[in-house]
Short mmCIF file of C-alpha atoms in Angstrom, two decimals:
data_model
loop_
_atom_site.label_atom_id
_atom_site.label_comp_id
_atom_site.label_asym_id
_atom_site.label_seq_id
_atom_site.Cartn_x
_atom_site.Cartn_y
_atom_site.Cartn_z
CA UNK A 1 -144.73 21.29 1.65
CA UNK A 2 -144.60 18.14 3.56
CA UNK A 3 -141.22 17.20 5.38
CA UNK A 4 -138.74 15.73 2.82
CA UNK A 5 -135.68 14.28 4.34
CA UNK A 6 -133.32 15.25 1.42
CA UNK A 7 -134.42 18.81 1.44
CA UNK A 8 -134.15 18.99 5.37
CA UNK A 9 -130.48 17.62 4.88
CA UNK A 10 -129.57 20.09 2.01
CA UNK A 11 -130.41 22.81 4.12
CA UNK A 12 -128.68 21.69 7.37
CA UNK A 13 -125.60 21.35 5.24
CA UNK A 14 -125.59 24.92 4.25
CA UNK A 15 -126.13 26.65 7.40
CA UNK A 16 -122.96 26.47 8.80
CA UNK A 17 -121.06 27.49 5.79
CA UNK A 18 -123.47 30.47 5.29
CA UNK A 19 -123.22 31.87 8.72
CA UNK A 20 -119.32 31.38 8.28
CA UNK A 21 -119.44 33.53 5.12
CA UNK A 22 -121.43 36.04 6.63
CA UNK A 23 -119.97 36.44 10.10
CA UNK A 24 -116.43 35.51 10.12
CA UNK A 25 -113.87 38.23 10.64
CA UNK A 26 -116.83 40.85 10.33
CA UNK A 27 -116.12 43.89 12.82
CA UNK A 28 -117.33 43.06 16.16
CA UNK A 29 -119.82 45.89 16.29
CA UNK A 30 -121.71 43.74 13.87
CA UNK A 31 -121.58 40.39 15.71
CA UNK A 32 -121.00 41.19 19.45
CA UNK A 33 -123.97 43.78 19.76
CA UNK A 34 -127.43 42.71 20.42
CA UNK A 35 -130.78 44.27 20.62
CA UNK A 36 -130.81 45.53 24.13
CA UNK A 37 -131.06 43.99 27.47
CA UNK A 38 -131.42 40.25 27.86
CA UNK A 39 -131.22 39.78 24.03
CA UNK A 40 -128.64 37.84 22.07
CA UNK A 41 -125.84 39.02 19.68
CA UNK A 42 -125.11 37.14 16.55
CA UNK A 43 -122.17 35.61 18.55
CA UNK A 44 -124.71 34.31 21.25
CA UNK A 45 -126.81 32.92 18.54
CA UNK A 46 -123.97 30.71 17.11
CA UNK A 47 -123.35 29.35 20.52
CA UNK A 48 -127.10 28.42 20.93
CA UNK A 49 -126.99 26.74 17.66
CA UNK A 50 -123.97 24.75 18.95
CA UNK A 51 -126.02 23.77 22.06
CA UNK A 52 -129.11 22.68 20.18
CA UNK A 53 -126.84 20.23 18.27
CA UNK A 54 -125.56 18.77 21.29
CA UNK A 55 -128.78 18.74 23.29
CA UNK A 56 -131.70 18.75 20.98
CA UNK A 57 -132.04 17.10 17.46
CA UNK A 58 -130.28 13.96 17.36
CA UNK A 59 -130.63 13.13 20.94
CA UNK A 60 -134.38 13.69 20.73
CA UNK A 61 -134.39 11.58 17.47
CA UNK A 62 -132.77 8.72 19.21
CA UNK A 63 -135.35 8.87 22.19
CA UNK A 64 -138.25 8.83 19.66
CA UNK A 65 -136.78 5.77 17.74
CA UNK A 66 -135.90 4.20 21.21
CA UNK A 67 -138.87 4.93 23.28
CA UNK A 68 -141.50 6.27 21.24
CA UNK A 69 -144.15 8.24 23.48
CA UNK A 70 -143.03 6.50 26.61
CA UNK A 71 -140.07 8.70 27.52
CA UNK A 72 -140.63 12.35 27.20
CA UNK A 73 -137.59 14.52 25.80
CA UNK A 74 -135.14 16.30 28.41
CA UNK A 75 -136.57 19.89 28.40
CA UNK A 76 -134.10 22.11 26.30
CA UNK A 77 -132.18 24.68 28.25
CA UNK A 78 -132.55 28.10 26.24
CA UNK A 79 -129.46 29.34 27.94
CA UNK A 80 -127.46 26.59 27.69
CA UNK A 81 -125.24 28.19 25.09
CA UNK A 82 -123.87 30.44 28.16
CA UNK A 83 -121.29 27.55 28.93
CA UNK A 84 -120.49 26.88 25.15
CA UNK A 85 -119.35 30.52 24.34
CA UNK A 86 -117.53 31.20 27.45
CA UNK A 87 -113.92 32.36 26.53
CA UNK A 88 -114.29 31.60 22.93
CA UNK A 89 -114.03 33.66 19.73
CA UNK A 90 -116.67 33.87 17.13
CA UNK A 91 -114.15 32.09 14.76
CA UNK A 92 -113.88 29.27 17.19
CA UNK A 93 -117.84 28.97 17.56
CA UNK A 94 -118.32 28.94 13.71
CA UNK A 95 -115.57 26.17 13.45
CA UNK A 96 -117.35 24.08 16.22
CA UNK A 97 -120.77 24.74 14.70
CA UNK A 98 -119.52 23.29 11.43
CA UNK A 99 -117.91 20.46 13.16
CA UNK A 100 -120.73 19.43 15.33
CA UNK A 101 -123.33 19.76 12.36
CA UNK A 102 -121.20 17.41 10.21
CA UNK A 103 -121.03 14.83 13.01
CA UNK A 104 -124.91 15.33 13.52
CA UNK A 105 -125.67 14.92 9.76
CA UNK A 106 -123.38 11.73 9.68
CA UNK A 107 -125.44 10.30 12.55
CA UNK A 108 -128.71 11.24 10.88
CA UNK A 109 -127.55 9.25 7.71
CA UNK A 110 -126.48 6.39 9.69
CA UNK A 111 -129.95 6.15 11.24
CA UNK A 112 -131.06 5.07 7.69
CA UNK A 113 -134.59 6.57 8.31
CA UNK A 114 -137.62 4.83 6.55
CA UNK A 115 -140.87 6.49 5.98
CA UNK A 116 -142.09 4.46 8.80
CA UNK A 117 -139.64 5.82 11.09
CA UNK A 118 -140.35 9.25 10.01
CA UNK A 119 -143.97 8.73 11.32
CA UNK A 120 -142.92 7.56 14.92
CA UNK A 121 -144.18 9.72 17.42
CA UNK A 122 -142.30 11.13 20.75
CA UNK A 123 -143.42 13.06 23.58
CA UNK A 124 -142.18 16.63 23.98
CA UNK A 125 -142.54 17.87 27.54
CA UNK A 126 -144.63 20.81 26.85
CA UNK A 127 -146.15 20.46 23.23
CA UNK A 128 -147.26 16.79 23.74
CA UNK A 129 -146.93 14.12 20.75
CA UNK A 130 -144.82 14.98 17.83
CA UNK A 131 -143.46 12.89 15.03
CA UNK A 132 -139.88 12.40 13.95
CA UNK A 133 -140.67 14.17 10.66
CA UNK A 134 -141.87 17.25 12.56
CA UNK A 135 -138.72 17.09 14.62
CA UNK A 136 -136.37 17.17 11.75
CA UNK A 137 -138.43 19.75 9.79
CA UNK A 138 -137.98 21.88 13.07
CA UNK A 139 -134.38 21.32 13.05
CA UNK A 140 -134.28 22.95 9.48
CA UNK A 141 -136.64 25.66 10.45
CA UNK A 142 -134.76 26.42 13.67
CA UNK A 143 -131.79 27.07 11.42
CA UNK A 144 -133.81 29.64 9.34
CA UNK A 145 -135.23 31.21 12.54
CA UNK A 146 -131.77 32.07 13.83
CA UNK A 147 -130.61 33.34 10.36
CA UNK A 148 -133.80 35.59 10.49
CA UNK A 149 -132.68 36.59 14.05
CA UNK A 150 -129.21 37.38 13.23
CA UNK A 151 -130.11 39.50 10.00
CA UNK A 152 -132.37 41.53 12.50
CA UNK A 153 -129.74 41.83 15.31
CA UNK A 154 -127.49 43.07 12.68
CA UNK A 155 -129.77 45.49 11.10
CA UNK A 156 -130.75 46.83 14.35
CA UNK A 157 -127.15 48.33 14.75
CA UNK A 158 -127.85 50.70 12.04
CA UNK A 159 -131.46 51.53 12.93
CA UNK A 160 -130.48 55.19 13.27
CA UNK A 161 -127.56 55.37 10.59
CA UNK A 162 -130.07 54.84 7.88
CA UNK A 163 -132.01 58.06 8.78
CA UNK A 164 -135.53 58.14 6.93
CA UNK A 165 -135.03 54.79 4.95
CA UNK A 166 -135.93 52.93 8.28
CA UNK A 167 -139.54 52.90 7.20
CA UNK A 168 -138.91 51.14 4.01
CA UNK A 169 -136.64 48.34 5.69
CA UNK A 170 -138.86 45.45 6.80
CA UNK A 171 -136.55 43.94 9.10
CA UNK A 172 -136.31 47.25 11.29
CA UNK A 173 -140.30 46.85 11.77
CA UNK A 174 -139.67 43.20 13.04
CA UNK A 175 -140.36 42.93 16.75
CA UNK A 176 -138.84 39.48 16.86
CA UNK A 177 -142.11 37.63 17.63
CA UNK A 178 -140.34 35.59 20.30
CA UNK A 179 -136.89 35.30 21.87
CA UNK A 180 -135.73 33.44 18.86
CA UNK B 1 -123.92 52.90 16.25
CA UNK B 2 -123.34 55.65 13.46
CA UNK B 3 -122.72 54.92 10.17
CA UNK B 4 -119.01 53.41 9.79
CA UNK B 5 -117.78 53.13 6.12
CA UNK B 6 -115.43 49.98 6.75
CA UNK B 7 -118.15 48.44 8.90
CA UNK B 8 -120.47 48.93 5.65
CA UNK B 9 -117.89 47.59 3.10
CA UNK B 10 -117.29 44.53 5.38
CA UNK B 11 -120.92 43.60 5.36
CA UNK B 12 -121.43 44.35 1.69
CA UNK B 13 -118.50 42.25 0.89
CA UNK B 14 -119.82 39.13 2.62
CA UNK B 15 -123.47 39.26 1.52
CA UNK B 16 -123.14 37.60 -1.94
CA UNK B 17 -120.73 34.82 -0.44
CA UNK B 18 -123.35 34.10 2.27
CA UNK B 19 -126.29 33.89 -0.07
CA UNK B 20 -124.18 31.72 -2.43
CA UNK B 21 -123.25 29.19 0.51
CA UNK B 22 -126.98 29.24 1.51
CA UNK B 23 -128.73 28.91 -1.85
CA UNK B 24 -126.73 27.40 -4.53
CA UNK B 25 -127.82 23.88 -5.64
CA UNK B 26 -130.38 24.10 -2.82
CA UNK B 27 -133.48 22.10 -3.93
CA UNK B 28 -136.04 24.35 -5.92
CA UNK B 29 -138.55 23.64 -3.28
CA UNK B 30 -136.67 25.95 -1.20
CA UNK B 31 -135.39 28.50 -3.66
CA UNK B 32 -138.44 28.94 -6.16
CA UNK B 33 -141.40 28.79 -3.78
CA UNK B 34 -142.78 31.88 -2.45
CA UNK B 35 -145.28 33.07 0.38
CA UNK B 36 -148.40 33.19 -1.69
CA UNK B 37 -149.66 35.25 -4.55
CA UNK B 38 -147.64 38.52 -5.21
CA UNK B 39 -144.92 37.62 -2.97
CA UNK B 40 -141.23 36.87 -3.82
CA UNK B 41 -139.28 33.63 -3.85
CA UNK B 42 -135.42 33.46 -2.88
CA UNK B 43 -134.77 33.36 -6.58
CA UNK B 44 -136.69 36.71 -6.87
CA UNK B 45 -134.96 38.39 -4.00
CA UNK B 46 -131.62 37.60 -5.65
CA UNK B 47 -132.91 39.17 -8.90
CA UNK B 48 -133.93 42.26 -6.91
CA UNK B 49 -130.52 42.45 -5.18
CA UNK B 50 -128.93 42.38 -8.50
CA UNK B 51 -131.26 45.28 -9.91
CA UNK B 52 -130.77 47.27 -6.87
CA UNK B 53 -127.03 47.23 -7.42
CA UNK B 54 -127.46 48.58 -11.11
CA UNK B 55 -129.95 51.15 -10.26
CA UNK B 56 -129.50 52.24 -6.79
CA UNK B 57 -126.65 52.54 -4.66
CA UNK B 58 -123.85 53.79 -6.56
CA UNK B 59 -125.85 55.68 -9.26
CA UNK B 60 -127.52 57.54 -6.30
CA UNK B 61 -124.19 58.23 -4.58
CA UNK B 62 -122.94 59.75 -7.80
CA UNK B 63 -126.11 62.05 -7.98
CA UNK B 64 -125.65 63.34 -4.52
CA UNK B 65 -121.85 63.82 -5.20
CA UNK B 66 -122.33 65.56 -8.43
CA UNK B 67 -125.84 67.48 -7.83
CA UNK B 68 -126.40 67.51 -4.00
CA UNK B 69 -130.08 68.36 -3.40
CA UNK B 70 -130.66 70.03 -6.73
CA UNK B 71 -131.40 66.59 -8.60
CA UNK B 72 -133.73 64.09 -7.01
CA UNK B 73 -133.00 60.38 -7.55
CA UNK B 74 -134.51 58.44 -10.16
CA UNK B 75 -137.44 56.50 -8.44
CA UNK B 76 -136.45 52.75 -7.85
CA UNK B 77 -138.45 50.31 -9.69
CA UNK B 78 -139.44 47.51 -7.19
CA UNK B 79 -140.50 45.24 -10.15
CA UNK B 80 -137.43 46.06 -12.07
CA UNK B 81 -135.91 42.53 -11.25
CA UNK B 82 -138.39 40.96 -13.62
CA UNK B 83 -136.09 41.67 -16.37
CA UNK B 84 -132.99 40.51 -14.65
CA UNK B 85 -134.24 37.03 -13.77
CA UNK B 86 -136.03 36.07 -16.96
CA UNK B 87 -134.66 32.94 -18.49
CA UNK B 88 -131.66 32.68 -15.91
CA UNK B 89 -131.08 29.99 -13.50
CA UNK B 90 -130.53 30.62 -9.75
CA UNK B 91 -126.91 29.78 -10.15
CA UNK B 92 -126.38 32.46 -12.69
CA UNK B 93 -128.15 35.02 -10.70
CA UNK B 94 -126.04 34.38 -7.88
CA UNK B 95 -122.71 34.75 -10.04
CA UNK B 96 -124.02 38.03 -11.40
CA UNK B 97 -124.79 39.34 -7.94
CA UNK B 98 -121.25 38.55 -6.87
CA UNK B 99 -119.97 40.34 -10.07
CA UNK B 100 -121.97 43.38 -9.81
CA UNK B 101 -121.43 43.82 -6.03
CA UNK B 102 -117.51 43.29 -6.58
CA UNK B 103 -117.75 46.12 -9.43
CA UNK B 104 -119.76 48.40 -7.05
CA UNK B 105 -117.47 48.09 -4.12
CA UNK B 106 -114.66 48.87 -6.50
CA UNK B 107 -116.54 52.07 -7.58
CA UNK B 108 -117.10 52.91 -3.87
CA UNK B 109 -113.47 52.58 -3.06
CA UNK B 110 -112.48 54.87 -5.91
CA UNK B 111 -114.77 57.64 -4.78
CA UNK B 112 -112.26 57.95 -2.09
CA UNK B 113 -115.03 59.33 0.34
CA UNK B 114 -113.99 61.75 3.00
CA UNK B 115 -116.14 62.58 6.02
CA UNK B 116 -117.32 65.71 4.74
CA UNK B 117 -118.49 63.94 1.57
CA UNK B 118 -120.34 61.44 3.64
CA UNK B 119 -122.29 64.37 5.36
CA UNK B 120 -123.40 65.52 1.77
CA UNK B 121 -127.08 65.80 1.26
CA UNK B 122 -129.36 64.41 -1.82
CA UNK B 123 -133.01 64.46 -2.32
CA UNK B 124 -134.90 61.28 -2.21
CA UNK B 125 -138.14 61.51 -4.52
CA UNK B 126 -140.47 60.32 -1.71
CA UNK B 127 -138.23 60.71 1.53
CA UNK B 128 -136.74 64.22 0.85
CA UNK B 129 -133.26 65.18 2.27
CA UNK B 130 -130.95 62.23 3.00
CA UNK B 131 -127.28 62.10 3.34
CA UNK B 132 -124.66 60.20 1.62
CA UNK B 133 -123.85 58.31 5.00
CA UNK B 134 -127.70 57.36 5.23
CA UNK B 135 -127.68 56.08 1.74
CA UNK B 136 -124.47 53.79 2.41
CA UNK B 137 -125.94 52.44 5.73
CA UNK B 138 -129.14 51.72 3.94
CA UNK B 139 -127.18 49.78 1.14
CA UNK B 140 -125.91 47.51 4.13
CA UNK B 141 -129.33 47.29 6.12
CA UNK B 142 -131.04 46.56 2.68
CA UNK B 143 -128.85 43.19 2.29
CA UNK B 144 -130.13 42.29 5.94
CA UNK B 145 -133.65 43.06 5.27
CA UNK B 146 -133.55 40.36 2.24
CA UNK B 147 -131.75 38.10 4.09
CA UNK B 148 -134.14 38.35 7.01
CA UNK B 149 -136.72 37.99 4.04
CA UNK B 150 -135.08 35.05 2.40
CA UNK B 151 -134.95 33.02 5.57
CA UNK B 152 -138.65 33.85 6.26
CA UNK B 153 -139.81 32.73 2.81
CA UNK B 154 -137.93 29.36 3.21
CA UNK B 155 -139.26 28.70 6.66
CA UNK B 156 -142.68 29.36 5.30
CA UNK B 157 -142.19 26.20 3.21
CA UNK B 158 -142.14 24.11 6.33
CA UNK B 159 -144.79 25.81 8.25
CA UNK B 160 -147.05 22.82 8.25
CA UNK B 161 -144.19 20.14 8.37
CA UNK B 162 -143.01 21.31 11.76
CA UNK B 163 -146.40 20.58 13.30
CA UNK B 164 -146.76 21.99 16.87
CA UNK B 165 -143.40 23.34 17.05
CA UNK B 166 -144.60 26.19 14.78
CA UNK B 167 -145.40 28.43 17.91
CA UNK B 168 -141.69 28.20 19.13
CA UNK B 169 -140.48 29.49 15.84
CA UNK B 170 -140.27 33.42 15.63
CA UNK B 171 -139.63 33.28 11.92
CA UNK B 172 -143.01 31.74 11.44
CA UNK B 173 -144.74 34.73 13.23
CA UNK B 174 -143.15 37.12 11.00
CA UNK B 175 -145.65 39.09 8.85
CA UNK B 176 -143.14 40.40 6.65
CA UNK B 177 -143.75 44.02 7.81
CA UNK B 178 -143.66 45.28 4.19
CA UNK B 179 -143.01 43.86 0.80
CA UNK B 180 -139.27 43.50 1.68
#
């Protein structure tokens, strides 16, 4: 389907609530373990989602609206969550994610975007020309790619415990496709 | 990690709440669309999770405890959710999933499993000998494989809307690995 702003916002509203329901107070064996060296735990992923709320979606939307293609976006630091998560508990990160997401949805509403705004173009530092609609669709799909990743990271912890059933569990065959 | 009964139960408790938070009242463009012919929508997946609660986990645990390897499990019907979902709304399915999961966790608690019970073996109709611990680990990992699938099905709806960002979104590179 085409990008649809109310659909995007409906999804963006639900992700922090869903992650909270899934992860809060879960044993750390699920939330702090990763998939091996240089991979992320569910805890790290929540930190990354917070960092993206601060550095990616709304700031880039504003760059498009203000400068169009004349000013490329700041590159996004995929390791930028290291500062977010330092010294924090998962519960604190889940609270923080809910808070910054609510703020950003408020900012998005306040932009009062019209169809002609959604068609406006900006410049991604490596992808080139992108539209505001594509940026907002990616915000929603980025939530889903990390929900996909979290379910994979957690399933990985039981990859041996399931014994011969592993061949029936699609998530255990998922190679990750990318670092996210 | 090894199978751990409290960890398994912690996850099994959260899945219906997390799916409810993610899916309830979401536009049908997210929940009723699938990935193409002969694939499932998020709605279908919730129906499948309900069907597995009725036909798979607890019934099979009881077969292991009562008959050991002498009586193979009933084969599981992967299309068995068709009857579950007929005429129902997604809200009704989410309510039903929460209800049957709570009942089954009650049954699991009532079995009062000791470590020697978890090591008992049963016979899967195609996988052969499996332990009760492996069955219970698979119950949890099965929740995760379907959360992984739901996030992939939903992201698929925006595969074109994200434009050039698709190459950065791991979930859009996921081929599904299996029908689940």
